[in-house]
mmCIF file of C-alpha atoms in Angstrom:
data_model
loop_
_atom_site.group_PDB
_atom_site.id
_atom_site.type_symbol
_atom_site.label_atom_id
_atom_site.label_comp_id
_atom_site.label_asym_id
_atom_site.label_seq_id
_atom_site.Cartn_x
_atom_site.Cartn_y
_atom_site.Cartn_z
ATOM 1 C CA MET A 1 16.768 6.062 -14.605
ATOM 2 C CA THR A 2 17.633 2.956 -12.637
ATOM 3 C CA GLY A 3 15.386 0.057 -11.823
ATOM 4 C CA ILE A 4 14.557 -1.677 -8.585
ATOM 5 C CA ALA A 5 14.944 -4.986 -6.816
ATOM 6 C CA LEU A 6 12.490 -6.393 -4.293
ATOM 7 C CA LEU A 7 13.306 -8.440 -1.207
ATOM 8 C CA THR A 8 10.582 -9.899 1.025
ATOM 9 C CA VAL A 9 11.964 -10.799 4.450
ATOM 10 C CA PRO A 10 10.030 -12.451 7.334
ATOM 11 C CA THR A 11 10.168 -10.693 10.708
ATOM 12 C CA ALA A 12 10.164 -12.232 14.189
ATOM 13 C CA GLU A 13 8.486 -9.186 15.788
ATOM 14 C CA PRO A 14 7.861 -5.505 14.950
ATOM 15 C CA GLY A 15 11.268 -4.400 16.241
ATOM 16 C CA ASP A 16 13.160 -7.117 14.361
ATOM 17 C CA ALA A 17 16.244 -5.589 12.712
ATOM 18 C CA HIS A 18 17.573 -8.759 11.065
ATOM 19 C CA PRO A 19 16.202 -7.760 7.633
ATOM 20 C CA PHE A 20 19.123 -5.315 7.525
ATOM 21 C CA ASP A 21 21.408 -8.367 7.572
ATOM 22 C CA ALA A 22 19.376 -10.027 4.812
ATOM 23 C CA LEU A 23 19.762 -6.872 2.733
ATOM 24 C CA THR A 24 23.543 -6.921 3.161
ATOM 25 C CA GLU A 25 23.757 -10.635 2.402
ATOM 26 C CA LYS A 26 22.104 -9.963 -0.967
ATOM 27 C CA GLY A 27 24.746 -7.374 -1.805
ATOM 28 C CA TYR A 28 22.736 -4.222 -1.116
ATOM 29 C CA ARG A 29 23.379 -1.254 1.169
ATOM 30 C CA THR A 30 20.945 0.571 3.390
ATOM 31 C CA ASP A 31 21.456 3.587 1.112
ATOM 32 C CA ASP A 32 19.867 1.565 -1.706
ATOM 33 C CA LEU A 33 16.483 1.524 0.049
ATOM 34 C CA VAL A 34 13.647 3.317 -1.726
ATOM 35 C CA SER A 35 10.925 2.129 0.622
ATOM 36 C CA VAL A 36 10.196 -0.340 3.412
ATOM 37 C CA ILE A 37 6.663 -1.740 3.190
ATOM 38 C CA GLY A 38 5.796 -4.001 6.106
ATOM 39 C CA LYS A 39 3.071 -5.961 7.838
ATOM 40 C CA THR A 40 3.169 -5.955 11.641
ATOM 41 C CA GLU A 41 1.199 -8.100 14.072
ATOM 42 C CA GLY A 42 -0.849 -5.468 15.884
ATOM 43 C CA ASN A 43 -4.574 -4.862 15.607
ATOM 44 C CA GLY A 44 -4.307 -2.476 12.650
ATOM 45 C CA CYS A 45 -6.443 0.072 14.483
ATOM 46 C CA VAL A 46 -5.697 3.455 16.043
ATOM 47 C CA ASN A 47 -3.765 2.044 19.010
ATOM 48 C CA ASP A 48 -1.620 -0.356 16.989
ATOM 49 C CA PHE A 49 1.787 0.436 18.452
ATOM 50 C CA SER A 50 3.427 -2.386 16.503
ATOM 51 C CA ARG A 51 3.549 0.088 13.609
ATOM 52 C CA THR A 52 5.170 2.684 15.857
ATOM 53 C CA LEU A 53 7.808 0.214 17.029
ATOM 54 C CA ALA A 54 8.660 -0.882 13.496
ATOM 55 C CA THR A 55 8.876 2.741 12.391
ATOM 56 C CA ALA A 56 11.211 3.560 15.293
ATOM 57 C CA VAL A 57 13.550 0.757 14.214
ATOM 58 C CA TRP A 58 13.636 1.585 10.511
ATOM 59 C CA GLU A 59 13.313 5.370 10.223
ATOM 60 C CA PRO A 60 16.705 6.285 11.807
ATOM 61 C CA ARG A 61 18.562 3.833 9.564
ATOM 62 C CA ILE A 62 17.123 4.486 6.109
ATOM 63 C CA PRO A 63 18.051 7.253 3.657
ATOM 64 C CA GLU A 64 16.223 10.559 4.057
ATOM 65 C CA SER A 65 14.742 10.033 0.587
ATOM 66 C CA ALA A 66 13.205 6.660 1.536
ATOM 67 C CA VAL A 67 9.832 6.113 3.198
ATOM 68 C CA THR A 68 8.353 3.508 5.498
ATOM 69 C CA VAL A 69 4.821 2.127 5.288
ATOM 70 C CA PHE A 70 3.821 -0.241 8.080
ATOM 71 C CA SER A 71 0.370 -1.780 7.952
ATOM 72 C CA GLY A 72 -0.819 -3.424 11.152
ATOM 73 C CA GLY A 73 -2.766 -6.641 11.346
ATOM 74 C CA THR A 74 -1.605 -10.151 10.409
ATOM 75 C CA GLU A 75 -4.787 -12.013 11.250
ATOM 76 C CA GLY A 76 -5.362 -15.591 10.167
ATOM 77 C CA VAL A 77 -2.525 -16.976 8.060
ATOM 78 C CA LEU A 78 -0.952 -13.608 7.256
ATOM 79 C CA SER A 79 2.712 -13.548 8.252
ATOM 80 C CA PRO A 80 4.665 -10.508 9.517
ATOM 81 C CA HIS A 81 7.285 -9.402 6.990
ATOM 82 C CA VAL A 82 8.901 -6.441 5.265
ATOM 83 C CA ASN A 83 9.129 -5.720 1.559
ATOM 84 C CA LEU A 84 12.328 -3.878 0.712
ATOM 85 C CA PHE A 85 12.205 -1.855 -2.502
ATOM 86 C CA LEU A 86 15.836 -1.289 -3.467
ATOM 87 C CA ARG A 87 17.466 0.920 -6.055
ATOM 88 C CA ASP A 88 19.281 -1.435 -8.456
ATOM 89 C CA GLU A 89 21.544 0.110 -11.097
ATOM 90 C CA ARG A 90 22.310 -3.152 -12.862
ATOM 91 C CA SER A 91 21.265 -3.603 -16.475
ATOM 92 C CA HIS A 92 20.160 -7.207 -16.785
ATOM 93 C CA PRO A 93 21.006 -8.745 -20.193
ATOM 94 C CA GLY A 94 17.986 -9.625 -22.290
ATOM 95 C CA PHE A 95 15.586 -7.116 -20.715
ATOM 96 C CA ASP A 96 14.610 -3.885 -22.427
ATOM 97 C CA ARG A 97 12.401 -2.577 -19.622
ATOM 98 C CA GLY A 98 11.601 -3.202 -15.979
ATOM 99 C CA LEU A 99 10.038 -1.900 -12.803
ATOM 100 C CA VAL A 100 11.030 1.460 -11.372
ATOM 101 C CA ALA A 101 9.966 3.070 -8.119
ATOM 102 C CA ALA A 102 10.254 6.385 -6.313
ATOM 103 C CA ALA A 103 9.156 7.536 -2.892
ATOM 104 C CA ARG A 104 8.534 10.870 -1.228
ATOM 105 C CA ARG A 105 7.004 12.416 1.850
ATOM 106 C CA SER A 106 4.286 14.995 1.487
ATOM 107 C CA ARG A 107 4.175 18.159 3.530
ATOM 108 C CA VAL A 108 2.877 17.798 7.080
ATOM 109 C CA LEU A 109 -0.915 17.789 7.209
ATOM 110 C CA GLU A 110 -2.602 19.896 9.838
ATOM 111 C CA PRO A 111 -5.163 17.891 11.859
ATOM 112 C CA VAL A 112 -8.023 19.949 10.434
ATOM 113 C CA GLU A 113 -6.898 18.973 6.900
ATOM 114 C CA ILE A 114 -6.998 15.221 7.471
ATOM 115 C CA GLY A 115 -9.704 13.534 5.427
ATOM 116 C CA ARG A 116 -10.523 16.710 3.560
ATOM 117 C CA GLU A 117 -9.866 18.542 0.295
ATOM 118 C CA ALA A 118 -6.387 19.621 1.356
ATOM 119 C CA GLN A 119 -5.323 15.997 1.776
ATOM 120 C CA VAL A 120 -6.671 15.063 -1.660
ATOM 121 C CA ASP A 121 -4.675 17.906 -3.193
ATOM 122 C CA THR A 122 -1.522 17.156 -1.199
ATOM 123 C CA VAL A 123 -1.463 13.498 -2.216
ATOM 124 C CA ALA A 124 -2.288 14.296 -5.854
ATOM 125 C CA ASP A 125 0.523 16.851 -5.976
ATOM 126 C CA THR A 126 3.066 14.492 -4.403
ATOM 127 C CA VAL A 127 2.147 11.599 -6.691
ATOM 128 C CA GLY A 128 2.442 13.948 -9.669
ATOM 129 C CA LYS A 129 5.958 14.885 -8.608
ATOM 130 C CA LEU A 130 6.901 11.215 -8.317
ATOM 131 C CA LEU A 131 5.585 10.481 -11.805
ATOM 132 C CA ALA A 132 7.699 13.331 -13.154
ATOM 133 C CA GLU A 133 10.740 12.087 -11.226
ATOM 134 C CA LEU A 134 10.340 8.619 -12.729
ATOM 135 C CA GLY A 135 9.607 9.955 -16.207
ATOM 136 C CA VAL A 136 6.503 7.772 -16.511
ATOM 137 C CA THR A 137 2.891 8.361 -17.474
ATOM 138 C CA PRO A 138 -0.119 7.303 -15.403
ATOM 139 C CA ALA A 139 -0.606 4.379 -17.812
ATOM 140 C CA ASP A 140 2.774 2.970 -16.724
ATOM 141 C CA VAL A 141 1.816 2.857 -13.034
ATOM 142 C CA HIS A 142 0.818 -0.383 -11.310
ATOM 143 C CA LEU A 143 0.742 0.665 -7.660
ATOM 144 C CA VAL A 144 0.651 3.813 -5.548
ATOM 145 C CA LEU A 145 1.041 3.046 -1.856
ATOM 146 C CA VAL A 146 0.317 5.692 0.776
ATOM 147 C CA LYS A 147 0.635 5.759 4.554
ATOM 148 C CA CYS A 148 -1.335 8.705 5.902
ATOM 149 C CA PRO A 149 -2.070 10.232 9.328
ATOM 150 C CA LEU A 150 -5.181 9.929 11.460
ATOM 151 C CA LEU A 151 -6.803 11.939 14.234
ATOM 152 C CA THR A 152 -5.996 11.022 17.829
ATOM 153 C CA SER A 153 -8.102 11.861 20.866
ATOM 154 C CA ASP A 154 -5.702 14.707 21.653
ATOM 155 C CA THR A 155 -5.849 16.253 18.194
ATOM 156 C CA ILE A 156 -9.635 15.996 18.102
ATOM 157 C CA ALA A 157 -9.875 17.698 21.506
ATOM 158 C CA ALA A 158 -7.423 20.421 20.431
ATOM 159 C CA LEU A 159 -9.399 21.133 17.258
ATOM 160 C CA GLN A 160 -12.658 21.387 19.174
ATOM 161 C CA ALA A 161 -11.082 23.626 21.793
ATOM 162 C CA ALA A 162 -9.929 25.951 19.016
ATOM 163 C CA GLY A 163 -13.422 26.072 17.538
ATOM 164 C CA ALA A 164 -12.478 23.932 14.524
ATOM 165 C CA VAL A 165 -14.483 20.962 13.259
ATOM 166 C CA PRO A 166 -12.562 17.699 12.774
ATOM 167 C CA VAL A 167 -13.540 15.401 9.906
ATOM 168 C CA ALA A 168 -14.623 12.881 12.560
ATOM 169 C CA THR A 169 -14.929 12.850 16.342
ATOM 170 C CA ASP A 170 -14.138 9.131 16.483
ATOM 171 C CA THR A 171 -10.469 8.254 16.059
ATOM 172 C CA TYR A 172 -11.161 5.007 14.205
ATOM 173 C CA ALA A 173 -13.552 6.748 11.806
ATOM 174 C CA SER A 174 -10.817 9.271 11.029
ATOM 175 C CA MET A 175 -8.697 6.438 9.594
ATOM 176 C CA GLY A 176 -11.314 5.786 6.928
ATOM 177 C CA HIS A 177 -11.632 9.463 6.047
ATOM 178 C CA SER A 178 -7.863 9.766 5.707
ATOM 179 C CA ARG A 179 -7.601 6.661 3.537
ATOM 180 C CA ALA A 180 -10.436 7.949 1.358
ATOM 181 C CA ALA A 181 -8.801 11.353 0.798
ATOM 182 C CA SER A 182 -5.448 9.754 -0.029
ATOM 183 C CA SER A 183 -7.019 7.286 -2.466
ATOM 184 C CA LEU A 184 -8.926 10.022 -4.252
ATOM 185 C CA GLY A 185 -5.719 12.060 -4.497
ATOM 186 C CA ILE A 186 -4.127 9.071 -6.224
ATOM 187 C CA ALA A 187 -7.073 8.795 -8.604
ATOM 188 C CA VAL A 188 -6.708 12.484 -9.532
ATOM 189 C CA ALA A 189 -2.949 12.160 -10.105
ATOM 190 C CA LEU A 190 -3.437 9.094 -12.320
ATOM 191 C CA GLY A 191 -6.150 10.776 -14.368
ATOM 192 C CA GLU A 192 -8.839 8.361 -13.209
ATOM 193 C CA CYS A 193 -11.082 11.271 -12.262
ATOM 194 C CA ASP A 194 -10.866 15.052 -12.147
ATOM 195 C CA ARG A 195 -10.486 17.025 -8.942
ATOM 196 C CA GLU A 196 -14.111 18.147 -8.826
ATOM 197 C CA THR A 197 -15.368 14.566 -9.127
ATOM 198 C CA ALA A 198 -12.911 13.446 -6.459
ATOM 199 C CA LEU A 199 -14.256 16.044 -4.046
ATOM 200 C CA HIS A 200 -17.808 14.924 -4.788
ATOM 201 C CA ALA A 201 -16.711 11.354 -4.045
ATOM 202 C CA LEU A 202 -15.125 12.484 -0.790
ATOM 203 C CA ALA A 203 -18.511 13.921 0.178
ATOM 204 C CA GLY A 204 -20.228 10.658 -0.762
ATOM 205 C CA GLU A 205 -21.791 12.144 -3.870
ATOM 206 C CA ALA A 206 -19.870 10.234 -6.572
ATOM 207 C CA ASP A 207 -18.610 6.708 -7.133
ATOM 208 C CA VAL A 208 -14.860 6.825 -7.747
ATOM 209 C CA TRP A 209 -12.218 4.194 -7.070
ATOM 210 C CA SER A 210 -8.769 3.201 -8.235
ATOM 211 C CA ALA A 211 -7.401 -0.300 -8.830
ATOM 212 C CA ARG A 212 -3.875 1.034 -8.259
ATOM 213 C CA ALA A 213 -4.392 2.830 -4.951
ATOM 214 C CA SER A 214 -3.424 1.362 -1.580
ATOM 215 C CA ALA A 215 -3.783 3.629 1.441
ATOM 216 C CA SER A 216 -3.471 2.893 5.144
ATOM 217 C CA ALA A 217 -3.567 5.264 8.110
ATOM 218 C CA GLY A 218 -1.630 5.411 11.360
ATOM 219 C CA ALA A 219 -0.859 7.563 14.366
ATOM 220 C CA GLU A 220 2.885 7.197 13.863
ATOM 221 C CA LEU A 221 3.188 9.999 11.281
ATOM 222 C CA ASP A 222 1.792 13.441 10.457
ATOM 223 C CA ASP A 223 2.573 13.533 6.738
ATOM 224 C CA CYS A 224 1.910 11.079 3.902
ATOM 225 C CA HIS A 225 4.539 8.521 2.894
ATOM 226 C CA ILE A 226 4.053 7.700 -0.776
ATOM 227 C CA LEU A 227 5.564 5.041 -3.062
ATOM 228 C CA VAL A 228 4.932 4.803 -6.811
ATOM 229 C CA VAL A 229 5.761 1.583 -8.691
ATOM 230 C CA ALA A 230 5.712 1.662 -12.480
ATOM 231 C CA GLU A 231 7.086 -0.088 -15.549
ATOM 232 C CA SER A 232 9.567 1.801 -17.724
ATOM 233 C CA PRO A 233 11.880 1.260 -20.725
ATOM 234 C CA THR A 234 14.522 3.269 -18.845
ATOM 235 C CA ALA A 235 15.182 0.216 -16.664
ATOM 236 C CA ALA A 236 16.378 -3.254 -17.634
ATOM 237 C CA ASN A 237 15.381 -5.799 -15.002
ATOM 238 C CA PRO A 238 13.213 -8.930 -14.761
ATOM 239 C CA LEU A 239 10.529 -7.421 -12.498
ATOM 240 C CA ARG A 240 7.063 -6.756 -13.880
ATOM 241 C CA ALA A 241 3.613 -6.111 -12.425
ATOM 242 C CA VAL A 242 -0.046 -6.532 -13.215
ATOM 243 C CA HIS A 243 -2.916 -4.895 -11.393
ATOM 244 C CA GLY A 244 -6.674 -5.218 -11.116
ATOM 245 C CA HIS A 245 -9.392 -5.396 -8.499
ATOM 246 C CA MET A 246 -11.397 -7.892 -6.500
ATOM 247 C CA ALA A 247 -15.144 -7.303 -6.687
ATOM 248 C CA ASP A 248 -15.581 -8.780 -3.208
ATOM 249 C CA ALA A 249 -13.606 -10.609 -0.537
ATOM 250 C CA ILE A 250 -14.050 -14.017 -2.217
ATOM 251 C CA ASP A 251 -13.339 -12.929 -5.785
ATOM 252 C CA LEU A 252 -11.008 -15.816 -6.570
ATOM 253 C CA ALA A 253 -11.547 -15.464 -10.312
ATOM 254 C CA ALA A 254 -10.167 -11.906 -10.401
ATOM 255 C CA VAL A 255 -6.944 -12.986 -8.715
ATOM 256 C CA GLN A 256 -6.634 -16.034 -10.943
ATOM 257 C CA ARG A 257 -6.904 -13.823 -14.024
ATOM 258 C CA LEU A 258 -3.923 -11.799 -12.851
ATOM 259 C CA LEU A 259 -1.949 -14.916 -11.968
ATOM 260 C CA SER A 260 -2.757 -16.360 -15.391
ATOM 261 C CA GLN A 261 -1.121 -13.322 -16.971
ATOM 262 C CA VAL A 262 1.949 -13.971 -14.846
ATOM 263 C CA ALA A 263 1.998 -17.647 -15.853
ATOM 264 C CA GLU A 264 1.571 -16.818 -19.541
ATOM 265 C CA ALA A 265 4.629 -14.556 -19.310
ATOM 266 C CA GLY A 266 6.588 -17.358 -17.645
ATOM 267 C CA GLY A 267 6.907 -15.318 -14.483
ATOM 268 C CA THR A 268 7.208 -16.186 -10.802
ATOM 269 C CA VAL A 269 5.109 -14.269 -8.258
ATOM 270 C CA ARG A 270 7.282 -12.220 -5.937
ATOM 271 C CA GLN A 271 4.622 -10.352 -3.963
ATOM 272 C CA ILE A 272 0.936 -9.463 -3.849
ATOM 273 C CA PHE A 273 -0.316 -6.113 -2.546
ATOM 274 C CA ALA A 274 -4.056 -6.007 -1.858
ATOM 275 C CA LYS A 275 -6.743 -4.018 -0.098
ATOM 276 C CA ALA A 276 -9.678 -5.580 1.712
ATOM 277 C CA GLU A 277 -12.840 -4.401 3.422
ATOM 278 C CA ALA A 278 -16.100 -5.682 4.813
ATOM 279 C CA ASP A 279 -18.787 -5.109 2.214
ATOM 280 C CA PRO A 280 -20.689 -2.025 3.444
ATOM 281 C CA ARG A 281 -23.970 -3.541 2.211
ATOM 282 C CA GLY A 282 -23.714 -6.245 4.865
ATOM 283 C CA ALA A 283 -23.796 -9.120 2.405
ATOM 284 C CA ILE A 284 -21.536 -10.864 -0.097
ATOM 285 C CA ARG A 285 -23.247 -12.304 -3.179
ATOM 286 C CA GLY A 286 -26.579 -12.252 -1.409
ATOM 287 C CA PHE A 287 -25.406 -13.915 1.786
ATOM 288 C CA ARG A 288 -25.317 -11.906 5.011
ATOM 289 C CA HIS A 289 -21.962 -11.390 6.699
ATOM 290 C CA THR A 290 -21.383 -10.310 10.311
ATOM 291 C CA MET A 291 -18.111 -8.426 9.935
ATOM 292 C CA LEU A 292 -19.749 -5.048 10.513
ATOM 293 C CA THR A 293 -21.779 -6.119 13.550
ATOM 294 C CA ASP A 294 -19.169 -8.076 15.505
ATOM 295 C CA SER A 295 -18.575 -6.300 18.824
ATOM 296 C CA ASP A 296 -15.445 -8.339 19.568
ATOM 297 C CA ILE A 297 -13.411 -8.126 16.366
ATOM 298 C CA ASN A 298 -13.090 -5.066 14.163
ATOM 299 C CA ALA A 299 -14.361 -5.386 10.584
ATOM 300 C CA THR A 300 -10.976 -4.603 9.065
ATOM 301 C CA ARG A 301 -9.489 -7.541 10.988
ATOM 302 C CA HIS A 302 -12.121 -9.886 9.579
ATOM 303 C CA SER A 303 -11.541 -8.680 6.033
ATOM 304 C CA ARG A 304 -7.750 -8.957 6.244
ATOM 305 C CA ALA A 305 -8.041 -12.525 7.470
ATOM 306 C CA ALA A 306 -10.497 -13.506 4.737
ATOM 307 C CA VAL A 307 -8.622 -11.981 1.831
ATOM 308 C CA GLY A 308 -5.267 -12.946 3.332
ATOM 309 C CA GLY A 309 -6.268 -16.606 3.408
ATOM 310 C CA LEU A 310 -7.370 -16.540 -0.214
ATOM 311 C CA LEU A 311 -4.211 -14.817 -1.459
ATOM 312 C CA ALA A 312 -1.832 -16.855 0.708
ATOM 313 C CA ALA A 313 -3.266 -20.074 -0.705
ATOM 314 C CA LEU A 314 -2.641 -18.834 -4.247
ATOM 315 C CA LYS A 315 0.828 -17.436 -3.571
ATOM 316 C CA GLY A 316 1.899 -20.410 -1.492
ATOM 317 C CA ASP A 317 2.838 -18.561 1.700
ATOM 318 C CA GLY A 318 1.400 -16.076 4.183
ATOM 319 C CA ALA A 319 3.864 -13.249 3.522
ATOM 320 C CA VAL A 320 1.394 -11.253 1.454
ATOM 321 C CA TYR A 321 0.591 -7.579 1.973
ATOM 322 C CA VAL A 322 -3.106 -7.221 2.755
ATOM 323 C CA SER A 323 -4.280 -3.907 4.174
ATOM 324 C CA GLY A 324 -7.751 -3.352 5.625
ATOM 325 C CA GLY A 325 -10.060 -0.471 4.817
ATOM 326 C CA ALA A 326 -10.473 -0.005 1.068
ATOM 327 C CA GLU A 327 -12.282 3.320 0.683
ATOM 328 C CA HIS A 328 -12.060 4.204 -3.043
ATOM 329 C CA GLN A 329 -9.447 1.451 -3.485
ATOM 330 C CA GLY A 330 -11.400 -0.919 -5.673
ATOM 331 C CA PRO A 331 -15.206 -1.177 -5.693
ATOM 332 C CA PRO A 332 -17.151 -1.152 -2.401
ATOM 333 C CA GLY A 333 -16.659 -4.478 -0.633
ATOM 334 C CA GLY A 334 -13.735 -5.365 -2.894
ATOM 335 C CA GLY A 335 -10.240 -3.998 -3.175
ATOM 336 C CA SER A 336 -7.325 -3.112 -5.399
ATOM 337 C CA ILE A 337 -4.670 -5.733 -6.099
ATOM 338 C CA THR A 338 -1.191 -5.597 -7.636
ATOM 339 C CA VAL A 339 0.980 -8.633 -8.339
ATOM 340 C CA ILE A 340 4.728 -8.118 -8.743
ATOM 341 C CA TYR A 341 6.460 -10.951 -10.543
ATOM 342 C CA GLU A 342 9.859 -11.896 -11.935
ATOM 343 C CA LEU A 343 10.585 -13.063 -15.462
ATOM 344 C CA PRO A 344 13.187 -15.738 -16.193
ATOM 345 C CA THR A 345 16.372 -14.621 -17.881
ATOM 346 C CA PRO A 346 16.689 -15.477 -21.569
ATOM 347 C CA GLY A 347 17.922 -19.046 -21.526
ATOM 348 C CA GLY A 348 15.401 -20.263 -18.975
ATOM 349 C CA THR A 349 16.655 -19.389 -15.477
ATOM 350 C CA GLU A 350 15.390 -16.707 -13.121
ATOM 351 C CA ALA A 351 17.434 -13.510 -12.924
#
């Protein structure tokens, strides 16, 4: 098993191909890519074609085994960028473990399956295969990132014409259903709940969430792109990760606890992956918020901006990965969070 390296590269626009040059300058090849995880400056909603443009640039040039995940929406201080997870075969002296990662595409989901039991099972099965490929247990996993499909107006109309019932008749609502099914599939694969409980949660009859799940939906794909990041003694590199959850959009203390763990280890933060959502109860710590009733700006855009500002201030720059819509990804109104950091080499310098 080989470990990974992580490069975070700013982008000038969704079609920006210069990160390929940055990759080469660091001594890597395109064939080394495991996954490209990016933030693009669209609206993050159904018609966010910035994701489609970024996908069109990257997909033809990456290995067949690699996956792309582009999350739209860089509101507030969030900065467009890509995170390049790279296969790195080097054994770094002084390290007896490190981060590993693997990616895979699921089978194509039929429109009638989106947001339903079949999607839960498909994601759970694919994550299980990735765990086996990496030779890790669920306890070793810090992050499972999924990009999943949604229902378009055309697919909804086609389902109805065929006498089938879509999970939602609103395209935007279908994004939430798809994210929910993917997140519950992750929870099943990681042993955080059993399949029956996950299906009850999908129906709104059980409270299940994962602090390691990150799911976003888009119209640019019809399968699920899945990345698993874990820690393993089969690798020897300076990358590590910690994960947890924010109880709400202003849960500074939860993030500080994770960053304290990084500081205690002598590490340097390399990237933060977080989910955010408008609290469905309409209030945060007893104070009313208007994210869910704003007719001008979608709630996911509000939540990305709020959480993005908090995390950017702590990291020191706006190139953080914050994805809106956190169904079963952390507690309601909160969100999952994973911090990837780098340890110094023995002797006091960073690897």
